[in-house]
Coordinates of C-alpha atoms and ligand atoms in Angstrom, one line a residue:
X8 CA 51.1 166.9 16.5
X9 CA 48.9 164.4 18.8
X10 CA 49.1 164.8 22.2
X11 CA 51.4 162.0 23.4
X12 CA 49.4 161.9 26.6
X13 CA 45.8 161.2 25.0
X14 CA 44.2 157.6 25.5
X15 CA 43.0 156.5 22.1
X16 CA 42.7 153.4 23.0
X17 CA 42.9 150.1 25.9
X18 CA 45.5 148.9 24.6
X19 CA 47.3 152.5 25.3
X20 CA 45.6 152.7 28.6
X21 CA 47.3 149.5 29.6
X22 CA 50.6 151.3 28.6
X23 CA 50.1 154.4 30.9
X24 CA 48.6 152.3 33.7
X25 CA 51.9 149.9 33.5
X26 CA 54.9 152.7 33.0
X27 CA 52.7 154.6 36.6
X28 CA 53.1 150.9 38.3
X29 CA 56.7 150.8 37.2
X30 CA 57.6 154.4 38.2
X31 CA 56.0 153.7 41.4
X32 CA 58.1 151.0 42.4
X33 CA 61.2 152.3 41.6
X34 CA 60.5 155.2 43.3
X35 CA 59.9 153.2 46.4
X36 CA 62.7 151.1 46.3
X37 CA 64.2 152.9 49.2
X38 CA 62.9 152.8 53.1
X39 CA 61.9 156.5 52.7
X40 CA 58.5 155.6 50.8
X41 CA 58.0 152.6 52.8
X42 CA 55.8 151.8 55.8
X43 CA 56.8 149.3 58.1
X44 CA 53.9 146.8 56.7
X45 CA 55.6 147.4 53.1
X46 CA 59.1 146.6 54.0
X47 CA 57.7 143.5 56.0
X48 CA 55.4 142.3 53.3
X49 CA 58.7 142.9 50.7
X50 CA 60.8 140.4 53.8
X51 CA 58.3 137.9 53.4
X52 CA 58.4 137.6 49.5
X53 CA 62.0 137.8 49.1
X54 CA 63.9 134.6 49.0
X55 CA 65.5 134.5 51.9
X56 CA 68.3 131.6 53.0
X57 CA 70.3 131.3 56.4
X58 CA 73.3 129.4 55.4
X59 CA 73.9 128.0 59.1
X60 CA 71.9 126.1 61.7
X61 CA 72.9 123.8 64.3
X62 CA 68.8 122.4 63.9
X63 CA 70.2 119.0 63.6
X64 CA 71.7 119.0 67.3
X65 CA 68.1 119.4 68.4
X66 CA 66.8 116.7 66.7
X67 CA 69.3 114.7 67.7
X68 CA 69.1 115.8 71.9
X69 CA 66.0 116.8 72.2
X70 CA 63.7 115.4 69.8
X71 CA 62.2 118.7 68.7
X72 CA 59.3 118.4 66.3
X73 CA 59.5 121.1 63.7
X74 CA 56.6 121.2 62.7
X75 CA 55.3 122.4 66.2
X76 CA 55.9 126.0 67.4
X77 CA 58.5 126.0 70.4
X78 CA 59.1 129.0 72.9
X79 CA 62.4 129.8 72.4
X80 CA 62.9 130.8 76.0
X81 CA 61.8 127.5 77.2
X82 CA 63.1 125.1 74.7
X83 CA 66.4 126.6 73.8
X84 CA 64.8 125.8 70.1
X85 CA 65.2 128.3 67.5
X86 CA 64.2 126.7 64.6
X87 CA 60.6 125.3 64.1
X88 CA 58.8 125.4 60.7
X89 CA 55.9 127.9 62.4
X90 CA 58.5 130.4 63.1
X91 CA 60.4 130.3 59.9
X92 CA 56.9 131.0 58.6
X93 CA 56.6 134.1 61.3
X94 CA 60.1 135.4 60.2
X95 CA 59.6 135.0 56.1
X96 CA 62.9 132.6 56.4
X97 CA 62.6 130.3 52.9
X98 CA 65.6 128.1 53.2
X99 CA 68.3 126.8 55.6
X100 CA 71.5 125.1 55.8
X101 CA 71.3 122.3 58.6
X102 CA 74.5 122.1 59.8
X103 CA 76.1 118.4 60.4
X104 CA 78.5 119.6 63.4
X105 CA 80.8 116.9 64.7
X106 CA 82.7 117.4 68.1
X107 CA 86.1 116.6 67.5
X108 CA 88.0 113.1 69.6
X109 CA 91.0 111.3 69.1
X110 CA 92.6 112.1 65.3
X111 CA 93.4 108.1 64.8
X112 CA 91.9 105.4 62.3
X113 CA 89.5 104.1 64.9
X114 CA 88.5 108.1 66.3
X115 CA 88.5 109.2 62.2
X116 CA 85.7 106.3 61.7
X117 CA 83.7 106.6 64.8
X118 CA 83.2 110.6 63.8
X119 CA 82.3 109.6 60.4
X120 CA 79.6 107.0 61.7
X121 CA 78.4 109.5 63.8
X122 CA 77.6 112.6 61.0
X123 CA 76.1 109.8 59.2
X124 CA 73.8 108.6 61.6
X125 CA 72.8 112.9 62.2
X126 CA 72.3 112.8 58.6
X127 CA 69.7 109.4 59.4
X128 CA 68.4 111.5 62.1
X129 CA 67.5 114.8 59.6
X130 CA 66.6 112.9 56.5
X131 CA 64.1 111.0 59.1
X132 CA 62.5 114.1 60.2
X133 CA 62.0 116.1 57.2
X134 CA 60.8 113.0 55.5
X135 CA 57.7 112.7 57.5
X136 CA 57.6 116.5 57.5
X137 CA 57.2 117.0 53.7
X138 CA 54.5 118.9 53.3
X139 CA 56.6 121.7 54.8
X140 CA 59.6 121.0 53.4
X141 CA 62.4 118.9 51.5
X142 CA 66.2 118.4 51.9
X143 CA 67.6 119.8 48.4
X144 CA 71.2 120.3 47.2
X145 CA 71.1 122.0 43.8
X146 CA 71.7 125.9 43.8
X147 CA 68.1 126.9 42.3
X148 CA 65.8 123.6 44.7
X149 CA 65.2 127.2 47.0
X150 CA 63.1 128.9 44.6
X151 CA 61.6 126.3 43.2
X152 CA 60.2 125.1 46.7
X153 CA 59.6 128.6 47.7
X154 CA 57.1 128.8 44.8
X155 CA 55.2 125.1 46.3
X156 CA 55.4 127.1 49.5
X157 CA 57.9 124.8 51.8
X158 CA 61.1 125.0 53.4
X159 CA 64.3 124.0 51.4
X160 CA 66.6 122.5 53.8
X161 CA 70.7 122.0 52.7
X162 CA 72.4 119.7 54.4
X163 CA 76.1 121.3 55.2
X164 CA 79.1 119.8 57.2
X165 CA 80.9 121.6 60.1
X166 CA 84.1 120.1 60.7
X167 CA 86.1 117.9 58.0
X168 CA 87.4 115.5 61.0
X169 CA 85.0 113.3 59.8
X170 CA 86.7 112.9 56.7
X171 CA 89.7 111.7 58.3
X172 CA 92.3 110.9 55.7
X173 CA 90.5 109.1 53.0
X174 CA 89.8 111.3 50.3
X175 CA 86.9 109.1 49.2
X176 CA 84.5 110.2 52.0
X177 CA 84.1 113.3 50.3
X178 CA 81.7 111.8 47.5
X179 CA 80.2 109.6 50.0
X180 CA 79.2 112.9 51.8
X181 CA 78.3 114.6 48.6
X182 CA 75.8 111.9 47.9
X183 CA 74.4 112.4 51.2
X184 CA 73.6 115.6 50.2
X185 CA 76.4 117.5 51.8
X186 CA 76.7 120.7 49.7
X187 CA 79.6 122.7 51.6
X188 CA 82.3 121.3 54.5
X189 CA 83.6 123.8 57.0
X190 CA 87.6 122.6 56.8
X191 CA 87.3 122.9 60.5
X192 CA 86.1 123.8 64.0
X193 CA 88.1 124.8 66.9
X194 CA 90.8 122.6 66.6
X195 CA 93.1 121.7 64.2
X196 CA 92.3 118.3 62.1
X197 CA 93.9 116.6 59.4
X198 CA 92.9 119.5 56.5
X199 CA 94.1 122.3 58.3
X200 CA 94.8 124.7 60.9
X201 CA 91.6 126.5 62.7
X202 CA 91.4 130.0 64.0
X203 CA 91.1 128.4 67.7
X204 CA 94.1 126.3 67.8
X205 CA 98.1 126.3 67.6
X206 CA 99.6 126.4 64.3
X207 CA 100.2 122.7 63.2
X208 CA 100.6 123.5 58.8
X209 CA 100.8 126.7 59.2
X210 CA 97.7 126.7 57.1
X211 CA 96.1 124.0 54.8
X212 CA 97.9 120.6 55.2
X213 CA 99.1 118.6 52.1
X214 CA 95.9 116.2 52.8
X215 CA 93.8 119.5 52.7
X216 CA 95.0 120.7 49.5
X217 CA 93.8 117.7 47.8
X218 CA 90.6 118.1 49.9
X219 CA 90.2 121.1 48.2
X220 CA 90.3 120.1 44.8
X221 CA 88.1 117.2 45.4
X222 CA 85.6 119.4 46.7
X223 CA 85.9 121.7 43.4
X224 CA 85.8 118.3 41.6
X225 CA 82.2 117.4 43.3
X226 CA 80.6 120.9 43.5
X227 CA 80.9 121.5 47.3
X228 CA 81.0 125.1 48.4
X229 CA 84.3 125.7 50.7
X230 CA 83.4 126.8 54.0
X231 CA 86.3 128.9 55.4
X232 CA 84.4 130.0 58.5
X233 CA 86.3 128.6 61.9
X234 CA 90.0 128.5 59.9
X235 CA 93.0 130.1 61.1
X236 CA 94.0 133.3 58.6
X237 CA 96.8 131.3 57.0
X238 CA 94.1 128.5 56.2
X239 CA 91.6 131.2 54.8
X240 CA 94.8 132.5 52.3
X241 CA 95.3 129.1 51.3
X242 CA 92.2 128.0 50.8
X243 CA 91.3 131.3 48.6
X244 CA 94.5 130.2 46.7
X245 CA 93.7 127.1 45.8
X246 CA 90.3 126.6 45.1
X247 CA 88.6 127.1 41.9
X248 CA 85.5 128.5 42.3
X249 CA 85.3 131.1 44.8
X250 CA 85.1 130.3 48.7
X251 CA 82.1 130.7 51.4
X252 CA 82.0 131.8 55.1
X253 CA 78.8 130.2 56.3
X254 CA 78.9 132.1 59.5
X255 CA 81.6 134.6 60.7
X256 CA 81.5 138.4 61.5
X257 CA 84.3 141.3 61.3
X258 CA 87.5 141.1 63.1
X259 CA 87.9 145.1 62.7
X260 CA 84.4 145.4 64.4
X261 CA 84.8 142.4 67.2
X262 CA 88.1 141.0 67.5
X263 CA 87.8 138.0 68.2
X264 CA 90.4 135.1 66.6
X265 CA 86.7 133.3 64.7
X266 CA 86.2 136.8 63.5
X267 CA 87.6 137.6 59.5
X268 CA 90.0 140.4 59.3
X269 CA 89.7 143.1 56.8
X270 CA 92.6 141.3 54.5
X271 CA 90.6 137.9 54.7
X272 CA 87.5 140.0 53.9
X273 CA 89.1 141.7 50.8
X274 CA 90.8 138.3 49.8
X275 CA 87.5 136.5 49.9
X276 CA 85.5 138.9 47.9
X277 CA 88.4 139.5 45.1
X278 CA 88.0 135.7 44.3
X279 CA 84.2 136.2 44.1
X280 CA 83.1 134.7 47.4
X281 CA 80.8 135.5 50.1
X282 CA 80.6 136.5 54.0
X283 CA 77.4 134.9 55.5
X284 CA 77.3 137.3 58.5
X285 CA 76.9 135.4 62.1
X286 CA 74.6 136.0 64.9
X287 CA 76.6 134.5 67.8
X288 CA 76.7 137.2 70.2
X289 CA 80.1 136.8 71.3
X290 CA 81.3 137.8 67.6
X291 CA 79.4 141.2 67.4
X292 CA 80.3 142.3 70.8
X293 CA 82.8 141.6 73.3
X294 CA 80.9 139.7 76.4
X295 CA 80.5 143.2 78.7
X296 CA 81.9 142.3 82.2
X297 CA 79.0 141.3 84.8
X298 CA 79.6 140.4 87.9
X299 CA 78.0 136.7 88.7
X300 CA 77.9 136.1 85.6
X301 CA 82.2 136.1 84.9
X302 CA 82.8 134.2 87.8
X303 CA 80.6 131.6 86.8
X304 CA 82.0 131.5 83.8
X305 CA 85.2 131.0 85.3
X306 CA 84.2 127.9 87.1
X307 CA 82.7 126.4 84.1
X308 CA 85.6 126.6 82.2
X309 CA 87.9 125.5 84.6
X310 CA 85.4 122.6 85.1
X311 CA 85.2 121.9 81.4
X312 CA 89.0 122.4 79.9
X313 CA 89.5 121.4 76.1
X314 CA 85.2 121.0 75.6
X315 CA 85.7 120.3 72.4
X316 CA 87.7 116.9 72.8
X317 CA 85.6 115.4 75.2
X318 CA 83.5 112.5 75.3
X319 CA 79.8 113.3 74.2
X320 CA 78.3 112.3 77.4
X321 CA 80.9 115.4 79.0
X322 CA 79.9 117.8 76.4
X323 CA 76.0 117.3 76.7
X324 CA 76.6 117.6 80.5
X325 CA 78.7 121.3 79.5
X326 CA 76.2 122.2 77.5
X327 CA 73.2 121.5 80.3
X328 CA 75.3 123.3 82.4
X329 CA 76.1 126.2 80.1
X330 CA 72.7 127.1 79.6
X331 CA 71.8 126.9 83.2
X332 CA 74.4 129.0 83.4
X333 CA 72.7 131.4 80.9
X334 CA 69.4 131.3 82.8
X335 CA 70.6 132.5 86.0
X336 CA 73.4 135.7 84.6
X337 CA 72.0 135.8 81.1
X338 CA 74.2 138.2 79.1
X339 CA 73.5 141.2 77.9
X340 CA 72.9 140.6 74.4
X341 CA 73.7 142.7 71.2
X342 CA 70.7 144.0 69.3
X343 CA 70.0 144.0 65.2
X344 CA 71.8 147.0 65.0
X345 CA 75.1 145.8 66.2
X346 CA 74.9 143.1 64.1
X347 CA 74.4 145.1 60.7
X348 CA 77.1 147.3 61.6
X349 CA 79.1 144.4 61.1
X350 CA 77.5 144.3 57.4
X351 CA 77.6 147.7 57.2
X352 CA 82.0 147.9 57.5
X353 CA 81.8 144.6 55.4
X354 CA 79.7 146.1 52.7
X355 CA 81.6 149.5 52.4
X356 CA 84.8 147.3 52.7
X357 CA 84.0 144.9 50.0
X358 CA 81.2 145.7 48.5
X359 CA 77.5 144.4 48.4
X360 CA 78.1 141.6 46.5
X361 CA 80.0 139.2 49.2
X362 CA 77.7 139.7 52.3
X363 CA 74.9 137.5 53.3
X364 CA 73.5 136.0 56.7
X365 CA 74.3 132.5 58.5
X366 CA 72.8 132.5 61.6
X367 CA 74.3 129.5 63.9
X368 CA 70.5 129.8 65.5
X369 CA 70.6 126.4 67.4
X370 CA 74.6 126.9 67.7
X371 CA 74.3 129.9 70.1
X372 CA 73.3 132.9 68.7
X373 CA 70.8 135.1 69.8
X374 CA 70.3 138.8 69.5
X375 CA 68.1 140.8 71.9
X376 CA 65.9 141.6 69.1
X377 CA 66.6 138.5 66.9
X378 CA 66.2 135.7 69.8
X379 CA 65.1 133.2 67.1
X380 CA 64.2 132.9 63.4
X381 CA 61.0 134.2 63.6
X382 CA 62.6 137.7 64.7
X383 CA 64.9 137.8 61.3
X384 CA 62.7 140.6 59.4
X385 CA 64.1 142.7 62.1
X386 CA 67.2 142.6 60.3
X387 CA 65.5 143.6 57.0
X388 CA 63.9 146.7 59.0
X389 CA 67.0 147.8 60.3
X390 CA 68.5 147.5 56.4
X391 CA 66.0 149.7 55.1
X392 CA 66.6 152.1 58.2
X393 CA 70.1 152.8 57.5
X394 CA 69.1 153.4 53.2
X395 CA 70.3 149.4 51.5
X396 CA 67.9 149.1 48.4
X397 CA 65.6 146.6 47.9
X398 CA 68.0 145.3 45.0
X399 CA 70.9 145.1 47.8
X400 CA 68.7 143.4 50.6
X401 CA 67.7 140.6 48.5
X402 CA 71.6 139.9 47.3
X403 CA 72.1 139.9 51.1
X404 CA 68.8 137.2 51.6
X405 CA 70.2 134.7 49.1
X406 CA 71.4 136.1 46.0
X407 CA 75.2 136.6 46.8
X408 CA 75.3 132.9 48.1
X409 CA 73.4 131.8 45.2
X410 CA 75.7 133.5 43.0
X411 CA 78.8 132.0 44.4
X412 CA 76.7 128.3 44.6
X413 CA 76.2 128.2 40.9
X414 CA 79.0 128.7 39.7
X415 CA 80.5 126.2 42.4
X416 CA 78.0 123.9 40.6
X417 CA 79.4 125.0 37.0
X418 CA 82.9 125.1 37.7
X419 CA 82.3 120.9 38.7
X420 CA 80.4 120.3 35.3
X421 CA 83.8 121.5 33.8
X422 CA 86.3 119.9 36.2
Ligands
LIG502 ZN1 80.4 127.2 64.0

C-alpha cells in the first residue's frame, strides 16, 4: 500500500501545502494563537460597519472636512476619513437627526425641509470627497466599495417627526437614500411613543402602524432604538421583516429607560433582528457622582428644560455649553471592556446572531479607550480577549446587520 504521505507529484504538493494553510487557520481562529499584530491585521480586513453616526451634525455646525484628520480632543470630531482608515472602520450610517418642535402642519414641514436640506449638506460633501467614498443604499454597496478601497456611507433617519402625517414622505426619503427611520427620539411624535416620554398610544399609533408597513413596502430597515417598550412590542409585531436597533445597550446591564430590556432583547432576536450595541457612555454605566461636575450639571439642566423642543439657535447654545461643561468636569468614562460586557449578556442572552455595533460617535459617545473611530479595533481586541471566534467577530462587524438588511430588501421585492 503507497504511503499516503509521499509527494509524487506538484500537483500533490499543492495538496499538502493547501490542507497545512487550512489547518493552520482554523487552528488560529481563536485569540490564543494570535498576536496582537494578527488580531489587528484580521480588524482591518474584516468588513466592518457602524450603523450610527451623528457625522452629519458636524457638517452641518462646523464645517468639518473629512477628508482631513481632526484631533478629537480639540474638535469634538470623531469621524474623519484618516481615522476610519486608522481604526479599519469600512462603512457607516450617517445619521439624519432632527430636533423635534411644534407637532403642527407648518412645524411637520419645516422639520422635513430641514432633514432635507442635511441630506443637501451630506450628498454635497461626499460628492466632492469620492475618491474616499460614496453614499450607497443597497445591502451588499459595503463590500463592493470595500474591495475599490473607500468608505460606504448609508444615509439613515433619526426621528420620524419629519414625516409628519403624510405617509407619502416615506418614498420621498427612500429616494433620498434613507435606508432605515428611527420611529423616534426623545419625545413622542405622531408614530409612536419613545422611551423618554409619557405614554401618548401606549405604543405605535394608528398613523405608525401604517408607517410600518410602508416602510416594509419600500425596503427600510425599522429602527426601534429610542422607543418606549410598548412601541418596541409593537413594532416587532407588526413588521414583516425583522426589526433593527441602530444604537442601544442593555437595560439588565445599565438601566437606563433608552436601554433594551432582556424581554425586548429576546423579542427582537426571535423575529430575526439585530442589537447594534451603543457607545454613549451614559448607557454602559451609570454617570459615577463627582462633585463639580453634578452641580453643574444641575445648572445646565435647569437652564435648558425640555432641550429637545427648543429652537435650534437654544439647542446649539446647550450644546456649546454642554461641552464646555465637559471640558472643565469631564466624566469619568467607561472603557472597551464595559462596553462588551454589554455584548457579552446580549450574546449569551440571545445569541450571536442579533448583536452588532452602532456607535453614536458625533452624537456623544466616547469610551476611555474608544474616544473616536480610529480606537474601534480596541473593541475587536477586547473580543478575542474574552475567547469570540473570528467567525463571531465578523457577524458582530457587519454580518448580523447585513443579514437582517437583505432580507429587509427581499421581503420589499415580494411586498
Ligand atoms: Zn440617538
Amino acid at each position: 500500500m503507497q504511503n499516503r504521505y509521499s509527494i509524487r507529484t506538484l500537483s500533490d504538493l499543492l495538496v499538502i501545502t493547501t490542507s497545512l494553510i487550512f489547518v493552520g487557520c482554523s487552528a488560529g481562529n481563536n485569540a490564543g494563537s494570535m498576536s496582537e499584530s494578527d488580531i489587528l491585521s484580521f480588524h482591518q480586513q474584516i468588513l466592518t460597519i457602524d450603523t450610527h453616526v451623528d457625522t452629519p451634525l458636524r457638517l452641518k455646525y462646523e464645517g468639518i472636512d473629512l477628508s482631513q484628520h481632526h484631533d478629537p480632543h480639540e474638535y469634538h470630531s470623531k469621524l474623519d476619513f484618516p481615522r476610519m482608515d486608522e481604526g479599519g472602520l469600512d462603512a457607516v450610517f450617517f445619521a439624519i437627526w432632527t430636533p423635534q418642535g411644534a407637532r403642527t402642519d407648518s412645524g411637520h414641514s419645516a422639520i422635513k425641509q430641514q432633514a432635507l436640506d442635511i441630506l443637501d449638506i451630506v450628498e454635497a460633501e461626499i460628492g466632492k470627497l469620492s475618491q474616499y467614498a460614496e453614499i450607497v443604499t443597497h445591502s451588499q454597496d459595503a463590500s463592493r466599495l470595500q474591495t475599490l478601497g473607500k468608505h460606504a456611507i448609508y444615509l439613515g433617519l433619526e426621528n420620524g417627526y419629519p414625516i409628519g402625517t403624510d405617509i407619502n414622505n416615506l418614498e420621498l426619503f427612500y429616494k433620498r437614500g434613507i435606508r432605515y427611520i428611527t420611529l423616534c427620539h426623545m419625545t413622542n411624535n405622531e408614530i409612536c411613543d419613545s422611551s423618554n416620554d409619557t405614554t401618548e398610544y401606549g405604543g405605535l399609533s394608528p398613523f405608525g402602524l401604517k408607517v410600518i408597513k410602508r416602510m416594509n413596502q419600500l425596503g427600510m430597515m425599522v429602527d426601534i432604538s429610542h422607543s418606549s417598550e410598548a412601541t418596541v412590542e409593537q413594532a416587532v409585531a407588526s413588521s414583516r421583516a425583522p426589526v433593527i436597533a441602530s444604537h442601544s445597550c442593555s437595560k439588565a446591564m445599565c438601566d437606563n429607560p433608552r436601554n433594551l430590556s432582556d424581554s425586548l432583547l429576546t423579542l427582537i432576536a426571535a423575529k430575526g433582528g439585530v442589537v447594534q450595541m451603543c457607545l454613549l457612555s451614559d448607557y454602559i454605566t451609570p454617570d459615577p457622582p463627582q462633585e463639580g461636575r453634578d452641580s453643574a450639571q444641575a445648572v445646565l439642566k435647569q437652564k435648558w428644560k425640555d432641550i429637545d423642543r427648543q429652537t435650534d439657535t437654544n439647542r446649539e447654545a446647550y450644546r456649546l455649553e454642554l461641552s464646555e461643561l465637559n471640558r472643565n468636569f469631564p466624566r469619568v468614562l467607561p472603557s472597551v471592556a464595559d462596553a462588551v460586557d454589554h455584548i457579552d449578556h446580549m450574546v449569551k442572552l440571545i445569541g450571536i446572531d442579533h448583536v452588532g455595533i452602532g456607535t453614536d460617535f458625533d452624537g456623544g459617545a466616547a469610551l476611555s479607550d474608544c474616544f473616536d473611530v480610529s480606537e474601534l479595533p480596541n473593541i475587536t481586541l477586547e473580543l478575542f480577549k474574552r475567547g469570540y471566534s473570528k467567525s463571531d467577530i465578523r457577524k458582530i462587524w457587519s454580518g448580523n446587520l447585513l443579514r437582517v438588511f437583505s432580507k429587509v430588501e427581499h421581503l420589499a421585492a415580494t411586498l
